[in-house]
Amino acid sequence: MRAVSAGAWLGSRKPSEGSPVHGPTPPPPTVVLVHGAFTDASSWAKVIRLLRTAGLTVLAPANPLRGLAQDASYIRSVLGQITVPVVLVGHGYGGAVITHAAADADNTVALCYVAAFGLDAGESVSDIMNRFARTPRTGATVTDARPAPSPAGRQSEVYIRKERFRQVYAADLSPRVTDVLAVTQRPIARSTLNDTSGPPAWASKPSWYAISAADRILSPVAQRFMAQRMAATEYLLKASHAVVLSQPGAVTAMIQEAVEHVTDRGSTHSE
């Protein structure tokens, strides 16, 4: 595992690889970024800028946050429109979505988890949250019934109390930034937290995992458990759950490593 000071990696454990066999270089994968609960696709803005500067094509679709099957189906439809290999990245709940969506997406060649839920078959977000030590998020979330496009007309939603948002979600960002994030957060349908995953994509695809060591939403212990269960290349970061905003350089470096790995492997296989 690779380790560095705040602002960079604390660490990464890289799988052993043989000597590359040079051949025709395939087109680089498209990177698809899937956000989690309490935020939207704009949370990836800094990462997108860095990836584009590196010459990569990036998509960051809006995750509906309505239910695991529905959210995964939408992301799968996005993947189906891409004609080149994909490196699929999920943050927080977005990890559960990519795990479910990519299981039968043949063009997805690698998965990157960023403080994310890498669920196993039959497992839910609540299962992981309840299995490990409780974090300071306890008491910070609120459930509210809001209008929703459902037969009942209203849907129970979960969001973070504005006065607790910085403490539990983004303690390593300035109050100026978190005040805006708190009032623009996107709640997640409460029922989504108990939706169970299907066969996990990480069982058949190479995976990377950025563990946020100061996460107060998803226990770092739970993150390490999921990373080791999927035999992922691990990055340990000194960051809150808002790691994509506070450590965009480290997150980007992990994604680039995944891109380089599958690109090199593609060149070898083309021989």
PDB file of C-alpha atoms in Angstrom:
ATOM      1  CA  MET A   1       0.000   0.000   0.000  1.00  0.00           C
ATOM      2  CA  ARG A   2       1.310   3.461  -0.976  1.00  0.00           C
ATOM      3  CA  ALA A   3       1.350   6.194   1.669  1.00  0.00           C
ATOM      4  CA  VAL A   4       1.876   9.950   1.565  1.00  0.00           C
ATOM      5  CA  SER A   5       1.112  13.113   3.467  1.00  0.00           C
ATOM      6  CA  ALA A   6      -2.133  15.071   3.302  1.00  0.00           C
ATOM      7  CA  GLY A   7      -2.692  16.358  -0.200  1.00  0.00           C
ATOM      8  CA  ALA A   8      -1.360  13.152  -1.728  1.00  0.00           C
ATOM      9  CA  TRP A   9      -1.525   9.402  -1.229  1.00  0.00           C
ATOM     10  CA  LEU A  10      -1.025   7.738   2.068  1.00  0.00           C
ATOM     11  CA  GLY A  11      -0.565   4.545   0.167  1.00  0.00           C
ATOM     12  CA  SER A  12      -1.331   2.030  -2.535  1.00  0.00           C
ATOM     13  CA  ARG A  13      -0.861  -1.721  -2.782  1.00  0.00           C
ATOM     14  CA  LYS A  14      -0.130  -2.538  -6.404  1.00  0.00           C
ATOM     15  CA  PRO A  15      -0.630  -6.066  -7.765  1.00  0.00           C
ATOM     16  CA  SER A  16       2.377  -7.771  -9.278  1.00  0.00           C
ATOM     17  CA  GLU A  17       2.619  -7.604 -13.036  1.00  0.00           C
ATOM     18  CA  GLY A  18       4.835  -9.268 -15.610  1.00  0.00           C
ATOM     19  CA  SER A  19       6.956  -7.434 -18.157  1.00  0.00           C
ATOM     20  CA  PRO A  20       4.757  -5.701 -20.724  1.00  0.00           C
ATOM     21  CA  VAL A  21       4.693  -6.919 -24.303  1.00  0.00           C
ATOM     22  CA  HIS A  22       4.603  -3.929 -26.620  1.00  0.00           C
ATOM     23  CA  GLY A  23       2.095  -3.864 -29.435  1.00  0.00           C
ATOM     24  CA  PRO A  24      -0.495  -1.583 -31.039  1.00  0.00           C
ATOM     25  CA  THR A  25      -1.831   0.808 -28.426  1.00  0.00           C
ATOM     26  CA  PRO A  26      -5.637   0.619 -28.126  1.00  0.00           C
ATOM     27  CA  PRO A  27      -7.661   3.813 -27.600  1.00  0.00           C
ATOM     28  CA  PRO A  28      -7.593   4.952 -23.974  1.00  0.00           C
ATOM     29  CA  PRO A  29     -10.678   4.071 -21.928  1.00  0.00           C
ATOM     30  CA  THR A  30     -13.384   6.585 -21.240  1.00  0.00           C
ATOM     31  CA  VAL A  31     -13.659   7.369 -17.533  1.00  0.00           C
ATOM     32  CA  VAL A  32     -17.222   7.404 -16.172  1.00  0.00           C
ATOM     33  CA  LEU A  33     -17.650   9.044 -12.749  1.00  0.00           C
ATOM     34  CA  VAL A  34     -20.688   8.188 -10.596  1.00  0.00           C
ATOM     35  CA  HIS A  35     -21.416  10.385  -7.583  1.00  0.00           C
ATOM     36  CA  GLY A  36     -22.961   9.235  -4.317  1.00  0.00           C
ATOM     37  CA  ALA A  37     -25.657  10.484  -1.949  1.00  0.00           C
ATOM     38  CA  PHE A  38     -25.949  14.072  -0.688  1.00  0.00           C
ATOM     39  CA  THR A  39     -24.163  15.531  -3.725  1.00  0.00           C
ATOM     40  CA  ASP A  40     -24.319  15.662  -7.516  1.00  0.00           C
ATOM     41  CA  ALA A  41     -22.047  15.257 -10.533  1.00  0.00           C
ATOM     42  CA  SER A  42     -20.458  18.679  -9.940  1.00  0.00           C
ATOM     43  CA  SER A  43     -18.592  17.117  -6.999  1.00  0.00           C
ATOM     44  CA  TRP A  44     -16.273  15.583  -9.612  1.00  0.00           C
ATOM     45  CA  ALA A  45     -15.362  18.960 -11.148  1.00  0.00           C
ATOM     46  CA  LYS A  46     -11.735  19.055  -9.966  1.00  0.00           C
ATOM     47  CA  VAL A  47     -11.143  15.411 -10.867  1.00  0.00           C
ATOM     48  CA  ILE A  48     -12.691  15.956 -14.301  1.00  0.00           C
ATOM     49  CA  ARG A  49     -10.406  18.907 -14.961  1.00  0.00           C
ATOM     50  CA  LEU A  50      -7.308  16.879 -14.044  1.00  0.00           C
ATOM     51  CA  LEU A  51      -8.349  13.842 -16.091  1.00  0.00           C
ATOM     52  CA  ARG A  52      -9.115  15.987 -19.131  1.00  0.00           C
ATOM     53  CA  THR A  53      -5.760  17.723 -18.772  1.00  0.00           C
ATOM     54  CA  ALA A  54      -4.214  14.247 -18.920  1.00  0.00           C
ATOM     55  CA  GLY A  55      -5.968  13.711 -22.257  1.00  0.00           C
ATOM     56  CA  LEU A  56      -8.743  11.383 -21.081  1.00  0.00           C
ATOM     57  CA  THR A  57     -12.391  11.419 -22.124  1.00  0.00           C
ATOM     58  CA  VAL A  58     -14.663  11.774 -19.081  1.00  0.00           C
ATOM     59  CA  LEU A  59     -18.399  11.449 -18.435  1.00  0.00           C
ATOM     60  CA  ALA A  60     -20.107  12.264 -15.127  1.00  0.00           C
ATOM     61  CA  PRO A  61     -23.802  11.352 -15.384  1.00  0.00           C
ATOM     62  CA  ALA A  62     -26.342  12.288 -12.746  1.00  0.00           C
ATOM     63  CA  ASN A  63     -27.005   9.389 -10.376  1.00  0.00           C
ATOM     64  CA  PRO A  64     -30.793   9.380  -9.764  1.00  0.00           C
ATOM     65  CA  LEU A  65     -30.499   8.223  -6.088  1.00  0.00           C
ATOM     66  CA  ARG A  66     -33.961   6.619  -6.359  1.00  0.00           C
ATOM     67  CA  GLY A  67     -33.160   2.920  -5.836  1.00  0.00           C
ATOM     68  CA  LEU A  68     -30.230   0.613  -6.476  1.00  0.00           C
ATOM     69  CA  ALA A  69     -31.791  -1.291  -9.385  1.00  0.00           C
ATOM     70  CA  GLN A  70     -33.122   1.888 -10.988  1.00  0.00           C
ATOM     71  CA  ASP A  71     -29.873   3.812 -10.512  1.00  0.00           C
ATOM     72  CA  ALA A  72     -27.770   0.927 -11.825  1.00  0.00           C
ATOM     73  CA  SER A  73     -30.064   0.530 -14.827  1.00  0.00           C
ATOM     74  CA  TYR A  74     -29.584   4.178 -15.732  1.00  0.00           C
ATOM     75  CA  ILE A  75     -25.790   3.996 -15.419  1.00  0.00           C
ATOM     76  CA  ARG A  76     -25.819   0.772 -17.447  1.00  0.00           C
ATOM     77  CA  SER A  77     -27.690   2.624 -20.193  1.00  0.00           C
ATOM     78  CA  VAL A  78     -24.952   5.278 -20.187  1.00  0.00           C
ATOM     79  CA  LEU A  79     -22.282   2.587 -20.485  1.00  0.00           C
ATOM     80  CA  GLY A  80     -24.168   1.008 -23.369  1.00  0.00           C
ATOM     81  CA  GLN A  81     -23.730   4.171 -25.438  1.00  0.00           C
ATOM     82  CA  ILE A  82     -19.928   4.135 -25.131  1.00  0.00           C
ATOM     83  CA  THR A  83     -18.065   2.283 -27.872  1.00  0.00           C
ATOM     84  CA  VAL A  84     -14.641   2.125 -26.209  1.00  0.00           C
ATOM     85  CA  PRO A  85     -13.516   0.465 -22.941  1.00  0.00           C
ATOM     86  CA  VAL A  86     -14.668   2.135 -19.727  1.00  0.00           C
ATOM     87  CA  VAL A  87     -13.026   2.673 -16.369  1.00  0.00           C
ATOM     88  CA  LEU A  88     -16.008   3.076 -14.023  1.00  0.00           C
ATOM     89  CA  VAL A  89     -15.578   5.107 -10.842  1.00  0.00           C
ATOM     90  CA  GLY A  90     -17.975   5.384  -7.899  1.00  0.00           C
ATOM     91  CA  HIS A  91     -17.931   7.605  -4.813  1.00  0.00           C
ATOM     92  CA  GLY A  92     -19.864   6.655  -1.676  1.00  0.00           C
ATOM     93  CA  TYR A  93     -23.224   5.141  -2.641  1.00  0.00           C
ATOM     94  CA  GLY A  94     -22.041   5.442  -6.235  1.00  0.00           C
ATOM     95  CA  GLY A  95     -19.844   2.437  -5.483  1.00  0.00           C
ATOM     96  CA  ALA A  96     -22.927   0.297  -4.904  1.00  0.00           C
ATOM     97  CA  VAL A  97     -24.326   1.524  -8.209  1.00  0.00           C
ATOM     98  CA  ILE A  98     -21.220   0.689 -10.275  1.00  0.00           C
ATOM     99  CA  THR A  99     -20.927  -2.717  -8.571  1.00  0.00           C
ATOM    100  CA  HIS A 100     -24.464  -3.556  -9.672  1.00  0.00           C
ATOM    101  CA  ALA A 101     -24.358  -1.828 -13.071  1.00  0.00           C
ATOM    102  CA  ALA A 102     -21.074  -3.200 -14.401  1.00  0.00           C
ATOM    103  CA  ALA A 103     -21.632  -6.895 -13.671  1.00  0.00           C
ATOM    104  CA  ASP A 104     -22.889  -7.460 -17.223  1.00  0.00           C
ATOM    105  CA  ALA A 105     -21.335  -4.416 -18.921  1.00  0.00           C
ATOM    106  CA  ASP A 106     -18.731  -5.989 -21.173  1.00  0.00           C
ATOM    107  CA  ASN A 107     -17.045  -2.689 -22.050  1.00  0.00           C
ATOM    108  CA  THR A 108     -16.249  -1.916 -18.397  1.00  0.00           C
ATOM    109  CA  VAL A 109     -12.642  -3.019 -17.946  1.00  0.00           C
ATOM    110  CA  ALA A 110     -11.849  -1.668 -14.459  1.00  0.00           C
ATOM    111  CA  LEU A 111     -13.574  -0.334 -11.361  1.00  0.00           C
ATOM    112  CA  CYS A 112     -12.413   2.434  -9.023  1.00  0.00           C
ATOM    113  CA  TYR A 113     -14.015   2.896  -5.614  1.00  0.00           C
ATOM    114  CA  VAL A 114     -13.601   6.192  -3.746  1.00  0.00           C
ATOM    115  CA  ALA A 115     -14.708   5.850  -0.098  1.00  0.00           C
ATOM    116  CA  ALA A 116     -17.420   3.735  -1.670  1.00  0.00           C
ATOM    117  CA  PHE A 117     -19.739   0.779  -1.107  1.00  0.00           C
ATOM    118  CA  GLY A 118     -18.407  -2.301  -2.895  1.00  0.00           C
ATOM    119  CA  LEU A 119     -21.322  -4.574  -2.042  1.00  0.00           C
ATOM    120  CA  ASP A 120     -21.423  -8.344  -2.380  1.00  0.00           C
ATOM    121  CA  ALA A 121     -24.389 -10.294  -3.756  1.00  0.00           C
ATOM    122  CA  GLY A 122     -27.418  -9.993  -1.471  1.00  0.00           C
ATOM    123  CA  GLU A 123     -25.822  -7.175   0.551  1.00  0.00           C
ATOM    124  CA  SER A 124     -27.177  -3.666   1.103  1.00  0.00           C
ATOM    125  CA  VAL A 125     -25.755  -0.297   2.109  1.00  0.00           C
ATOM    126  CA  SER A 126     -27.469  -0.675   5.495  1.00  0.00           C
ATOM    127  CA  ASP A 127     -25.817  -4.065   6.004  1.00  0.00           C
ATOM    128  CA  ILE A 128     -22.374  -2.473   5.722  1.00  0.00           C
ATOM    129  CA  MET A 129     -23.294   0.580   7.804  1.00  0.00           C
ATOM    130  CA  ASN A 130     -24.656  -1.586  10.618  1.00  0.00           C
ATOM    131  CA  ARG A 131     -21.851  -4.160  10.575  1.00  0.00           C
ATOM    132  CA  PHE A 132     -19.088  -1.760  11.550  1.00  0.00           C
ATOM    133  CA  ALA A 133     -18.537   0.744  14.348  1.00  0.00           C
ATOM    134  CA  ARG A 134     -20.919   3.669  14.229  1.00  0.00           C
ATOM    135  CA  THR A 135     -19.471   6.965  13.033  1.00  0.00           C
ATOM    136  CA  PRO A 136     -20.279  10.567  14.043  1.00  0.00           C
ATOM    137  CA  ARG A 137     -22.945  10.567  11.313  1.00  0.00           C
ATOM    138  CA  THR A 138     -25.281   9.084  13.952  1.00  0.00           C
ATOM    139  CA  GLY A 139     -28.023  11.645  14.546  1.00  0.00           C
ATOM    140  CA  ALA A 140     -26.790  13.825  11.690  1.00  0.00           C
ATOM    141  CA  THR A 141     -29.242  12.550   9.081  1.00  0.00           C
ATOM    142  CA  VAL A 142     -32.884  13.489   8.731  1.00  0.00           C
ATOM    143  CA  THR A 143     -35.702  11.629   7.025  1.00  0.00           C
ATOM    144  CA  ASP A 144     -38.368  13.704   5.325  1.00  0.00           C
ATOM    145  CA  ALA A 145     -41.350  12.859   3.125  1.00  0.00           C
ATOM    146  CA  ARG A 146     -41.052  14.844  -0.087  1.00  0.00           C
ATOM    147  CA  PRO A 147     -42.958  14.867  -3.381  1.00  0.00           C
ATOM    148  CA  ALA A 148     -41.602  12.177  -5.682  1.00  0.00           C
ATOM    149  CA  PRO A 149     -42.539  10.559  -9.005  1.00  0.00           C
ATOM    150  CA  SER A 150     -43.930   7.428  -7.389  1.00  0.00           C
ATOM    151  CA  PRO A 151     -47.397   5.852  -7.210  1.00  0.00           C
ATOM    152  CA  ALA A 152     -47.753   7.092  -3.634  1.00  0.00           C
ATOM    153  CA  GLY A 153     -46.831  10.610  -4.706  1.00  0.00           C
ATOM    154  CA  ARG A 154     -44.384  11.059  -1.831  1.00  0.00           C
ATOM    155  CA  GLN A 155     -41.137   9.322  -0.975  1.00  0.00           C
ATOM    156  CA  SER A 156     -39.132   9.121   2.228  1.00  0.00           C
ATOM    157  CA  GLU A 157     -35.772  10.848   1.665  1.00  0.00           C
ATOM    158  CA  VAL A 158     -32.595  11.057   3.717  1.00  0.00           C
ATOM    159  CA  TYR A 159     -30.392  14.129   3.890  1.00  0.00           C
ATOM    160  CA  ILE A 160     -27.782  15.542   6.289  1.00  0.00           C
ATOM    161  CA  ARG A 161     -28.715  18.285   8.735  1.00  0.00           C
ATOM    162  CA  LYS A 162     -27.235  21.524   7.423  1.00  0.00           C
ATOM    163  CA  GLU A 163     -25.634  22.365  10.761  1.00  0.00           C
ATOM    164  CA  ARG A 164     -23.876  18.963  10.852  1.00  0.00           C
ATOM    165  CA  PHE A 165     -22.912  18.744   7.187  1.00  0.00           C
ATOM    166  CA  ARG A 166     -19.337  19.941   7.466  1.00  0.00           C
ATOM    167  CA  GLN A 167     -18.607  17.834  10.564  1.00  0.00           C
ATOM    168  CA  VAL A 168     -19.803  14.532   9.136  1.00  0.00           C
ATOM    169  CA  TYR A 169     -19.320  14.901   5.395  1.00  0.00           C
ATOM    170  CA  ALA A 170     -16.505  17.324   4.649  1.00  0.00           C
ATOM    171  CA  ALA A 171     -14.467  18.320   7.693  1.00  0.00           C
ATOM    172  CA  ASP A 172     -11.392  18.934   5.525  1.00  0.00           C
ATOM    173  CA  LEU A 173     -13.132  21.589   3.415  1.00  0.00           C
ATOM    174  CA  SER A 174     -13.650  25.231   4.365  1.00  0.00           C
ATOM    175  CA  PRO A 175     -16.945  26.423   5.882  1.00  0.00           C
ATOM    176  CA  ARG A 176     -17.384  28.643   2.815  1.00  0.00           C
ATOM    177  CA  VAL A 177     -17.459  25.562   0.605  1.00  0.00           C
ATOM    178  CA  THR A 178     -19.459  23.291   2.901  1.00  0.00           C
ATOM    179  CA  ASP A 179     -22.133  25.922   3.530  1.00  0.00           C
ATOM    180  CA  VAL A 180     -22.921  25.751  -0.188  1.00  0.00           C
ATOM    181  CA  LEU A 181     -22.710  21.950  -0.306  1.00  0.00           C
ATOM    182  CA  ALA A 182     -25.105  21.671   2.642  1.00  0.00           C
ATOM    183  CA  VAL A 183     -27.862  23.707   1.015  1.00  0.00           C
ATOM    184  CA  THR A 184     -27.455  22.136  -2.442  1.00  0.00           C
ATOM    185  CA  GLN A 185     -27.239  18.513  -1.296  1.00  0.00           C
ATOM    186  CA  ARG A 186     -29.328  15.882  -3.067  1.00  0.00           C
ATOM    187  CA  PRO A 187     -31.110  13.530  -0.667  1.00  0.00           C
ATOM    188  CA  ILE A 188     -31.294   9.802  -1.320  1.00  0.00           C
ATOM    189  CA  ALA A 189     -34.465   7.721  -1.189  1.00  0.00           C
ATOM    190  CA  ARG A 190     -34.443   5.925   2.171  1.00  0.00           C
ATOM    191  CA  SER A 191     -35.580   2.647   0.612  1.00  0.00           C
ATOM    192  CA  THR A 192     -32.373   2.621  -1.459  1.00  0.00           C
ATOM    193  CA  LEU A 193     -30.301   1.942   1.658  1.00  0.00           C
ATOM    194  CA  ASN A 194     -31.933  -1.484   2.046  1.00  0.00           C
ATOM    195  CA  ASP A 195     -31.851  -2.491  -1.620  1.00  0.00           C
ATOM    196  CA  THR A 196     -29.701  -5.578  -2.132  1.00  0.00           C
ATOM    197  CA  SER A 197     -27.003  -5.902  -4.765  1.00  0.00           C
ATOM    198  CA  GLY A 198     -26.714  -8.567  -7.422  1.00  0.00           C
ATOM    199  CA  PRO A 199     -23.529 -10.443  -8.380  1.00  0.00           C
ATOM    200  CA  PRO A 200     -20.667  -7.955  -7.885  1.00  0.00           C
ATOM    201  CA  ALA A 201     -18.745  -6.639 -10.887  1.00  0.00           C
ATOM    202  CA  TRP A 202     -15.566  -6.552  -8.798  1.00  0.00           C
ATOM    203  CA  ALA A 203     -15.535 -10.360  -8.715  1.00  0.00           C
ATOM    204  CA  SER A 204     -14.512 -10.427 -12.383  1.00  0.00           C
ATOM    205  CA  LYS A 205     -12.919  -7.012 -13.036  1.00  0.00           C
ATOM    206  CA  PRO A 206      -9.696  -5.433 -11.682  1.00  0.00           C
ATOM    207  CA  SER A 207     -10.463  -2.937  -8.964  1.00  0.00           C
ATOM    208  CA  TRP A 208      -8.880   0.008  -7.156  1.00  0.00           C
ATOM    209  CA  TYR A 209     -10.038   1.484  -3.850  1.00  0.00           C
ATOM    210  CA  ALA A 210      -9.259   4.859  -2.242  1.00  0.00           C
ATOM    211  CA  ILE A 211      -9.848   4.568   1.509  1.00  0.00           C
ATOM    212  CA  SER A 212     -10.643   7.848   3.282  1.00  0.00           C
ATOM    213  CA  ALA A 213      -8.925   7.555   6.657  1.00  0.00           C
ATOM    214  CA  ALA A 214     -10.926  10.398   8.254  1.00  0.00           C
ATOM    215  CA  ASP A 215     -14.330   9.455   6.819  1.00  0.00           C
ATOM    216  CA  ARG A 216     -17.271  10.094   9.156  1.00  0.00           C
ATOM    217  CA  ILE A 217     -19.961   8.794   6.811  1.00  0.00           C
ATOM    218  CA  LEU A 218     -18.581   5.372   5.881  1.00  0.00           C
ATOM    219  CA  SER A 219     -16.247   3.806   8.442  1.00  0.00           C
ATOM    220  CA  PRO A 220     -12.639   3.510   7.189  1.00  0.00           C
ATOM    221  CA  VAL A 221     -12.667   0.000   8.707  1.00  0.00           C
ATOM    222  CA  ALA A 222     -15.619  -0.904   6.480  1.00  0.00           C
ATOM    223  CA  GLN A 223     -13.820   0.589   3.500  1.00  0.00           C
ATOM    224  CA  ARG A 224     -10.709  -1.473   4.173  1.00  0.00           C
ATOM    225  CA  PHE A 225     -12.841  -4.602   4.577  1.00  0.00           C
ATOM    226  CA  MET A 226     -14.498  -4.057   1.209  1.00  0.00           C
ATOM    227  CA  ALA A 227     -11.214  -3.199  -0.521  1.00  0.00           C
ATOM    228  CA  GLN A 228      -9.559  -6.371   0.751  1.00  0.00           C
ATOM    229  CA  ARG A 229     -12.602  -8.499  -0.061  1.00  0.00           C
ATOM    230  CA  MET A 230     -12.410  -7.430  -3.704  1.00  0.00           C
ATOM    231  CA  ALA A 231      -8.578  -7.758  -3.754  1.00  0.00           C
ATOM    232  CA  ALA A 232      -8.382  -4.131  -4.879  1.00  0.00           C
ATOM    233  CA  THR A 233      -5.272  -2.030  -5.270  1.00  0.00           C
ATOM    234  CA  GLU A 234      -5.596   0.160  -2.176  1.00  0.00           C
ATOM    235  CA  TYR A 235      -4.902   3.872  -1.775  1.00  0.00           C
ATOM    236  CA  LEU A 236      -5.075   5.252   1.767  1.00  0.00           C
ATOM    237  CA  LEU A 237      -5.849   8.982   1.859  1.00  0.00           C
ATOM    238  CA  LYS A 238      -5.987  11.496   4.691  1.00  0.00           C
ATOM    239  CA  ALA A 239      -9.430  12.733   3.772  1.00  0.00           C
ATOM    240  CA  SER A 240     -13.069  13.058   4.758  1.00  0.00           C
ATOM    241  CA  HIS A 241     -15.923  11.478   2.836  1.00  0.00           C
ATOM    242  CA  ALA A 242     -15.679  14.498   0.501  1.00  0.00           C
ATOM    243  CA  VAL A 243     -12.354  13.147  -0.771  1.00  0.00           C
ATOM    244  CA  VAL A 244     -13.179  13.866  -4.423  1.00  0.00           C
ATOM    245  CA  LEU A 245     -13.241  17.559  -3.497  1.00  0.00           C
ATOM    246  CA  SER A 246     -10.478  17.685  -0.891  1.00  0.00           C
ATOM    247  CA  GLN A 247      -7.989  15.274  -2.550  1.00  0.00           C
ATOM    248  CA  PRO A 248      -8.717  15.465  -6.297  1.00  0.00           C
ATOM    249  CA  GLY A 249      -5.069  14.932  -7.223  1.00  0.00           C
ATOM    250  CA  ALA A 250      -4.806  11.663  -5.315  1.00  0.00           C
ATOM    251  CA  VAL A 251      -8.149  10.414  -6.625  1.00  0.00           C
ATOM    252  CA  THR A 252      -7.103  11.295 -10.168  1.00  0.00           C
ATOM    253  CA  ALA A 253      -3.770   9.505  -9.748  1.00  0.00           C
ATOM    254  CA  MET A 254      -5.582   6.321  -8.726  1.00  0.00           C
ATOM    255  CA  ILE A 255      -7.899   6.525 -11.726  1.00  0.00           C
ATOM    256  CA  GLN A 256      -4.947   7.127 -14.033  1.00  0.00           C
ATOM    257  CA  GLU A 257      -3.222   4.054 -12.610  1.00  0.00           C
ATOM    258  CA  ALA A 258      -6.303   1.984 -13.439  1.00  0.00           C
ATOM    259  CA  VAL A 259      -6.407   3.454 -16.952  1.00  0.00           C
ATOM    260  CA  GLU A 260      -2.716   2.708 -17.516  1.00  0.00           C
ATOM    261  CA  HIS A 261      -3.107  -0.832 -16.185  1.00  0.00           C
ATOM    262  CA  VAL A 262      -5.947  -1.770 -18.521  1.00  0.00           C
ATOM    263  CA  THR A 263      -4.371   0.062 -21.464  1.00  0.00           C
ATOM    264  CA  ASP A 264      -1.099  -1.829 -20.991  1.00  0.00           C
ATOM    265  CA  ARG A 265      -3.029  -5.075 -20.640  1.00  0.00           C
ATOM    266  CA  GLY A 266      -4.934  -4.282 -23.836  1.00  0.00           C
ATOM    267  CA  SER A 267      -1.668  -3.723 -25.691  1.00  0.00           C
ATOM    268  CA  THR A 268      -0.370  -7.084 -24.432  1.00  0.00           C
ATOM    269  CA  HIS A 269      -3.570  -8.901 -25.437  1.00  0.00           C
ATOM    270  CA  SER A 270      -3.457  -7.369 -28.902  1.00  0.00           C
ATOM    271  CA  GLU A 271      -0.192  -9.199 -29.673  1.00  0.00           C
TER     272      GLU A 271
END
